[in-house]
Structures are given as structure tokens and as C-alpha cells.
mmCIF file of C-alpha atoms in Angstrom:
data_model
loop_
_atom_site.group_PDB
_atom_site.id
_atom_site.type_symbol
_atom_site.label_atom_id
_atom_site.label_comp_id
_atom_site.label_asym_id
_atom_site.label_seq_id
_atom_site.Cartn_x
_atom_site.Cartn_y
_atom_site.Cartn_z
ATOM 1 C CA UNK A 1339 93.263 115.200 121.795
ATOM 2 C CA UNK A 1340 92.071 114.641 118.252
ATOM 3 C CA UNK A 1341 90.378 111.555 116.854
ATOM 4 C CA UNK A 1342 88.589 110.340 113.753
ATOM 5 C CA UNK A 1343 85.815 107.789 113.304
ATOM 6 C CA UNK A 1344 85.110 106.261 109.927
ATOM 7 C CA UNK A 1345 81.668 104.673 109.720
ATOM 8 C CA UNK A 1346 81.668 101.492 107.683
ATOM 9 C CA UNK A 1347 84.824 99.467 107.299
ATOM 10 C CA UNK A 1348 83.579 98.160 103.934
ATOM 11 C CA UNK A 1349 81.488 99.967 101.323
ATOM 12 C CA UNK A 1350 80.358 98.473 97.998
ATOM 13 C CA UNK A 1351 78.949 100.499 95.121
ATOM 14 C CA UNK A 1352 78.146 99.748 91.514
ATOM 15 C CA UNK A 1353 80.212 101.348 88.786
ATOM 16 C CA UNK A 1354 78.647 104.732 87.966
ATOM 17 C CA UNK A 1355 76.904 105.038 91.345
ATOM 18 C CA UNK A 1356 77.497 107.686 93.991
ATOM 19 C CA UNK A 1357 80.363 107.086 96.405
ATOM 20 C CA UNK A 1358 79.864 108.268 100.006
ATOM 21 C CA UNK A 1359 82.483 107.523 102.655
ATOM 22 C CA UNK A 1360 81.759 108.841 106.136
ATOM 23 C CA UNK A 1361 84.146 110.517 108.548
ATOM 24 C CA UNK A 1362 83.450 112.183 111.887
ATOM 25 C CA UNK A 1363 86.138 113.944 113.864
ATOM 26 C CA UNK A 1364 86.762 115.139 117.377
ATOM 27 C CA UNK A 1365 89.033 118.082 118.003
ATOM 28 C CA UNK A 1366 89.363 120.701 120.714
ATOM 29 C CA UNK A 1367 90.796 123.185 118.229
ATOM 30 C CA UNK A 1368 89.768 124.099 114.665
ATOM 31 C CA UNK A 1369 90.711 120.976 112.757
ATOM 32 C CA UNK A 1370 92.784 120.362 109.703
ATOM 33 C CA UNK A 1371 91.226 117.383 107.913
ATOM 34 C CA UNK A 1372 92.516 115.098 105.182
ATOM 35 C CA UNK A 1373 91.429 112.192 103.027
ATOM 36 C CA UNK A 1374 94.062 109.732 101.796
ATOM 37 C CA UNK A 1375 93.734 106.747 99.475
ATOM 38 C CA UNK A 1376 95.830 103.588 99.659
ATOM 39 C CA UNK A 1377 96.031 101.114 96.802
ATOM 40 C CA UNK A 1378 97.228 97.550 97.514
ATOM 41 C CA UNK A 1379 100.901 97.352 98.468
ATOM 42 C CA UNK A 1380 101.353 101.093 98.141
ATOM 43 C CA UNK A 1381 101.715 104.087 100.422
ATOM 44 C CA UNK A 1382 99.115 106.779 101.022
ATOM 45 C CA UNK A 1383 98.169 109.375 98.432
ATOM 46 C CA UNK A 1384 96.558 112.663 99.451
ATOM 47 C CA UNK A 1385 93.117 113.113 97.887
ATOM 48 C CA UNK A 1386 92.169 116.430 99.455
ATOM 49 C CA UNK A 1387 92.518 118.583 102.550
ATOM 50 C CA UNK A 1388 90.478 121.074 104.561
ATOM 51 C CA UNK A 1389 92.414 123.868 106.240
ATOM 52 C CA UNK A 1390 89.694 126.370 107.244
ATOM 53 C CA UNK A 1391 89.146 127.950 103.840
ATOM 54 C CA UNK A 1392 86.130 126.863 101.738
ATOM 55 C CA UNK A 1393 83.966 124.226 103.418
ATOM 56 C CA UNK A 1394 83.518 122.305 100.154
ATOM 57 C CA UNK A 1395 86.879 120.937 99.126
ATOM 58 C CA UNK A 1396 87.640 119.469 95.725
ATOM 59 C CA UNK A 1397 90.379 116.919 95.322
ATOM 60 C CA UNK A 1398 91.921 114.698 92.737
ATOM 61 C CA UNK A 1399 90.166 112.024 90.673
ATOM 62 C CA UNK A 1400 86.756 113.725 90.989
ATOM 63 C CA UNK A 1401 86.481 113.399 94.761
ATOM 64 C CA UNK A 1402 85.219 116.150 97.029
ATOM 65 C CA UNK A 1403 84.412 116.545 100.721
ATOM 66 C CA UNK A 1404 82.313 118.940 102.736
ATOM 67 C CA UNK A 1405 83.327 120.198 106.169
ATOM 68 C CA UNK A 1406 80.298 120.493 108.472
ATOM 69 C CA UNK A 1407 81.255 121.943 111.834
ATOM 70 C CA UNK A 1408 77.788 121.463 113.360
ATOM 71 C CA UNK A 1409 77.925 117.745 112.571
ATOM 72 C CA UNK A 1410 81.715 117.381 113.118
ATOM 73 C CA UNK A 1411 81.798 115.577 109.798
ATOM 74 C CA UNK A 1412 83.997 115.526 106.717
ATOM 75 C CA UNK A 1413 82.390 112.973 104.383
ATOM 76 C CA UNK A 1414 84.017 112.070 101.069
ATOM 77 C CA UNK A 1415 81.908 111.845 97.909
ATOM 78 C CA UNK A 1416 82.265 111.151 94.216
ATOM 79 C CA UNK A 1417 79.269 111.412 91.856
ATOM 80 C CA UNK A 1418 80.125 108.393 89.722
ATOM 81 C CA UNK A 1419 82.305 105.483 90.833
ATOM 82 C CA UNK A 1420 84.912 103.999 88.532
ATOM 83 C CA UNK A 1421 86.510 100.594 88.802
ATOM 84 C CA UNK A 1422 89.855 102.288 89.443
ATOM 85 C CA UNK A 1423 88.443 103.856 92.649
ATOM 86 C CA UNK A 1424 88.571 100.495 94.419
ATOM 87 C CA UNK A 1425 91.016 101.021 97.277
ATOM 88 C CA UNK A 1426 91.181 101.779 100.993
ATOM 89 C CA UNK A 1427 90.369 105.303 102.094
ATOM 90 C CA UNK A 1428 91.560 106.969 105.263
ATOM 91 C CA UNK A 1429 90.289 110.119 106.926
ATOM 92 C CA UNK A 1430 92.788 111.972 109.119
ATOM 93 C CA UNK A 1431 92.829 114.958 111.468
ATOM 94 C CA UNK A 1432 95.943 116.732 112.481
ATOM 95 C CA UNK A 1433 98.516 119.432 112.378
ATOM 96 C CA UNK A 1434 101.785 120.100 110.600
ATOM 97 C CA UNK A 1435 103.474 117.766 113.068
ATOM 98 C CA UNK A 1436 101.128 114.808 113.467
ATOM 99 C CA UNK A 1437 98.237 113.126 111.699
ATOM 100 C CA UNK A 1438 95.676 110.939 113.480
ATOM 101 C CA UNK A 1439 94.034 108.474 111.117
ATOM 102 C CA UNK A 1440 90.757 106.618 111.187
ATOM 103 C CA UNK A 1441 90.661 102.864 110.769
ATOM 104 C CA UNK A 1442 89.874 103.105 107.072
ATOM 105 C CA UNK A 1443 87.067 102.177 104.671
ATOM 106 C CA UNK A 1444 87.619 99.582 101.977
ATOM 107 C CA UNK A 1445 85.744 100.626 98.828
ATOM 108 C CA UNK A 1446 84.682 97.915 96.388
ATOM 109 C CA UNK A 1447 83.318 98.905 92.981
ATOM 110 C CA UNK A 1448 81.071 96.312 91.353
ATOM 111 C CA UNK A 1449 80.797 96.053 87.563
ATOM 112 C CA UNK B 493 111.356 114.393 90.691
ATOM 113 C CA UNK B 494 111.681 111.378 92.955
ATOM 114 C CA UNK B 495 109.066 110.956 95.620
ATOM 115 C CA UNK B 496 109.604 109.500 99.074
ATOM 116 C CA UNK B 497 111.634 106.312 98.926
ATOM 117 C CA UNK B 498 112.010 103.642 101.590
ATOM 118 C CA UNK B 499 114.248 100.639 102.005
ATOM 119 C CA UNK B 500 114.065 97.757 102.283
ATOM 120 C CA UNK B 501 110.689 96.825 100.823
ATOM 121 C CA UNK B 502 110.268 93.740 102.968
ATOM 122 C CA UNK B 503 112.072 92.472 106.034
ATOM 123 C CA UNK B 504 111.770 89.396 108.219
ATOM 124 C CA UNK B 505 113.228 89.439 111.726
ATOM 125 C CA UNK B 506 113.101 87.248 114.812
ATOM 126 C CA UNK B 507 111.745 88.317 118.207
ATOM 127 C CA UNK B 508 114.353 90.140 120.254
ATOM 128 C CA UNK B 509 116.344 91.342 117.252
ATOM 129 C CA UNK B 510 116.884 94.918 116.202
ATOM 130 C CA UNK B 511 115.932 96.490 112.870
ATOM 131 C CA UNK B 512 116.748 99.680 110.975
ATOM 132 C CA UNK B 513 114.482 101.110 108.296
ATOM 133 C CA UNK B 514 115.514 103.907 105.959
ATOM 134 C CA UNK B 515 113.721 106.794 104.274
ATOM 135 C CA UNK B 516 114.718 109.436 101.738
ATOM 136 C CA UNK B 517 112.340 112.385 101.595
ATOM 137 C CA UNK B 518 110.869 113.961 98.508
ATOM 138 C CA UNK B 519 113.167 116.500 96.887
ATOM 139 C CA UNK B 520 112.895 119.860 98.633
ATOM 140 C CA UNK B 521 111.408 118.427 101.818
ATOM 141 C CA UNK B 522 113.160 118.811 105.166
ATOM 142 C CA UNK B 523 110.781 117.137 107.629
ATOM 143 C CA UNK B 524 110.250 113.394 108.003
ATOM 144 C CA UNK B 525 107.601 111.493 109.949
ATOM 145 C CA UNK B 526 107.227 107.778 110.630
ATOM 146 C CA UNK B 527 103.963 105.863 110.963
ATOM 147 C CA UNK B 528 103.153 102.258 111.851
ATOM 148 C CA UNK B 529 100.253 100.594 110.045
ATOM 149 C CA UNK B 530 99.185 97.248 111.466
ATOM 150 C CA UNK B 531 97.167 94.952 109.237
ATOM 151 C CA UNK B 532 93.610 96.207 108.796
ATOM 152 C CA UNK B 533 94.211 99.437 110.694
ATOM 153 C CA UNK B 534 94.989 103.053 109.970
ATOM 154 C CA UNK B 535 98.531 104.409 110.301
ATOM 155 C CA UNK B 536 99.647 105.440 113.786
ATOM 156 C CA UNK B 537 102.100 108.297 114.298
ATOM 157 C CA UNK B 538 105.465 107.297 115.745
ATOM 158 C CA UNK B 539 107.506 110.511 115.561
ATOM 159 C CA UNK B 540 108.563 113.439 113.401
ATOM 160 C CA UNK B 541 112.094 114.738 112.742
ATOM 161 C CA UNK B 542 113.093 118.238 111.739
ATOM 162 C CA UNK B 543 116.585 119.781 111.770
ATOM 163 C CA UNK B 544 117.925 116.429 112.994
ATOM 164 C CA UNK B 545 115.823 116.620 116.152
ATOM 165 C CA UNK B 546 112.730 114.682 117.229
ATOM 166 C CA UNK B 547 110.107 117.415 117.409
ATOM 167 C CA UNK B 548 106.997 115.353 118.143
ATOM 168 C CA UNK B 549 106.426 111.814 119.369
ATOM 169 C CA UNK B 550 103.393 109.570 119.429
ATOM 170 C CA UNK B 551 102.493 106.924 121.969
ATOM 171 C CA UNK B 552 105.291 104.458 121.238
ATOM 172 C CA UNK B 553 107.811 102.966 123.672
ATOM 173 C CA UNK B 554 111.467 103.922 123.799
ATOM 174 C CA UNK B 555 112.309 100.784 121.807
ATOM 175 C CA UNK B 556 111.383 102.937 118.822
ATOM 176 C CA UNK B 557 114.028 105.524 118.037
ATOM 177 C CA UNK B 558 115.026 107.531 115.038
ATOM 178 C CA UNK B 559 117.582 109.715 113.432
ATOM 179 C CA UNK B 560 117.670 112.376 110.777
ATOM 180 C CA UNK B 561 120.792 113.104 108.779
ATOM 181 C CA UNK B 562 122.023 116.448 107.397
ATOM 182 C CA UNK B 563 120.694 115.494 103.938
ATOM 183 C CA UNK B 564 117.209 115.123 105.577
ATOM 184 C CA UNK B 565 117.071 111.349 105.147
ATOM 185 C CA UNK B 566 115.961 109.395 108.177
ATOM 186 C CA UNK B 567 116.203 106.056 109.929
ATOM 187 C CA UNK B 568 113.760 104.281 112.192
ATOM 188 C CA UNK B 569 115.284 101.822 114.673
ATOM 189 C CA UNK B 570 113.310 99.285 116.646
ATOM 190 C CA UNK B 571 115.025 97.294 119.404
ATOM 191 C CA UNK B 572 113.954 94.086 121.123
ATOM 192 C CA UNK B 573 111.394 93.256 118.466
ATOM 193 C CA UNK B 574 108.030 91.838 119.512
ATOM 194 C CA UNK B 575 105.561 89.900 117.404
ATOM 195 C CA UNK B 576 103.246 92.903 117.667
ATOM 196 C CA UNK B 577 105.776 95.059 115.844
ATOM 197 C CA UNK B 578 104.860 93.292 112.614
ATOM 198 C CA UNK B 579 103.399 96.029 110.421
ATOM 199 C CA UNK B 580 103.858 98.281 107.425
ATOM 200 C CA UNK B 581 106.107 101.187 108.376
ATOM 201 C CA UNK B 582 105.412 104.330 106.425
ATOM 202 C CA UNK B 583 107.647 107.334 106.039
ATOM 203 C CA UNK B 584 106.181 110.719 105.142
ATOM 204 C CA UNK B 585 107.934 113.949 104.238
ATOM 205 C CA UNK B 586 106.960 117.612 103.984
ATOM 206 C CA UNK B 587 108.384 121.073 103.754
ATOM 207 C CA UNK B 588 108.505 123.093 106.926
ATOM 208 C CA UNK B 589 106.935 126.494 107.094
ATOM 209 C CA UNK B 590 103.810 128.464 107.950
ATOM 210 C CA UNK B 591 100.515 128.166 106.137
ATOM 211 C CA UNK B 592 98.250 125.416 104.951
ATOM 212 C CA UNK B 593 100.551 124.322 102.133
ATOM 213 C CA UNK B 594 103.011 123.005 104.726
ATOM 214 C CA UNK B 595 100.462 120.622 106.197
ATOM 215 C CA UNK B 596 100.691 118.296 103.194
ATOM 216 C CA UNK B 597 102.611 115.113 103.900
ATOM 217 C CA UNK B 598 103.784 112.821 101.102
ATOM 218 C CA UNK B 599 104.052 109.132 101.907
ATOM 219 C CA UNK B 600 106.469 106.501 100.700
ATOM 220 C CA UNK B 601 105.447 102.945 99.730
ATOM 221 C CA UNK B 602 106.422 101.569 103.122
ATOM 222 C CA UNK B 603 108.542 98.752 104.533
ATOM 223 C CA UNK B 604 106.714 95.553 105.433
ATOM 224 C CA UNK B 605 108.263 94.167 108.650
ATOM 225 C CA UNK B 606 107.429 90.655 109.746
ATOM 226 C CA UNK B 607 108.576 89.495 113.178
ATOM 227 C CA UNK B 608 108.591 85.741 113.762
#
């Protein structure tokens, strides 16, 4: 079975500050890992994915994530937060058939 | 190029009723998945359809059923609605095939179901 834990249901950062959203996974097989973003009243948009190639993955909107097998982590970072980054972020583990999502982290960006 | 579309946007039903939600996949996609997202939680996988067959199912009761049509569109049916079925129902589509590219799922805006 695969599972994901997102540490921190709410994260607040100042505009221009570093964004760090934490995700730890559990998987009995080499994982495929994803980060999605959800804006209010919208569906999910794929930010980036890890599929066993480079461990540092770059995504859209300046986000990146690093796969660390020894720590079973896949944390999402962005060097400088923008007001438009305020949204809910979901980490997911899965296959081509099924994704298992974490409970999400609500990111607030303070002016 | 239209993305994933879902209808209706919002729906209010009474306990015990039945509901049908609809999804049209992104152009070129042949596989459709359904997810339930309760308020304040992450999406939970219901099932996936490919070639008009249910190929994978999550931990949901038989009250949840689906269908995929020859044009790849899909329906989600829920019978005997419970208050706990109130949620945002998300449809996701993808292309089938080998390789990491085929792991990307594209989500629609969802249908908000309220059961009273």
C-alpha cells in the first residue's frame, strides 16, 4: 500500500520569502510522486512529478522538489513566494492507474 | 484545446436519491478516473475506466458505479445517497501507454454535490 503524509495543514510565508511544503511518502515499490495545486473552486493542476529520473525536479511557476529516498521525502520549495501562490497544495503517490493524495497544505502569502 | 469538463457544476440532492455526474476527457485522452474530495481533505480515488471497463477501484461501496462511453466520456453514478457523500467529485483524464509521460492526469473543475 502507498500513503502520503503532509506535515503542516497551514503554512504562512511573507511575500518574497522561501516556500517549503513538506511531504513524506510510504511505498513498497519505487514511487512515482506528484505535487498538485488547487485554487479556490477549481480542480487540481499538476505542478511537477518525479518518475525515477533526476532527483531534483523542476515544475511550473518556479516550484521544484527533491526526491530523497533515504528520508522518504519529496518536499516542495520555491525561492521567493508571490501573492498568486496562495492556494492549497497536495502531494500524491501513485501509478498510472491510481493516485493517493495527502490531506493538503494551505499556503497563505502575507504582504 | 478543451481541457477536462464536468457537469453539472453544483448539485443538491436528498438522502436516498440517486445522482449522475458527467465528465468529458481532455482531447486525445482515453482513460478517465474519478475522485471524491470531502471538505478539508485530499481527493480519494474512486475508480478508473479504460476501454469502457473499470480497470481499478478504490475503497468505495458498490453504491458508486460508473460507465465509460465509446467517445471516452464517463459518468459516475451514486445510489442511495448519504449525507457523507457530500463532496467535490473530480474527474481526471490521461492517455494510456507505457512510460512516465502517461502517468500525468489532468483534472476537471469538479462537481460540488450537497446531500441534505
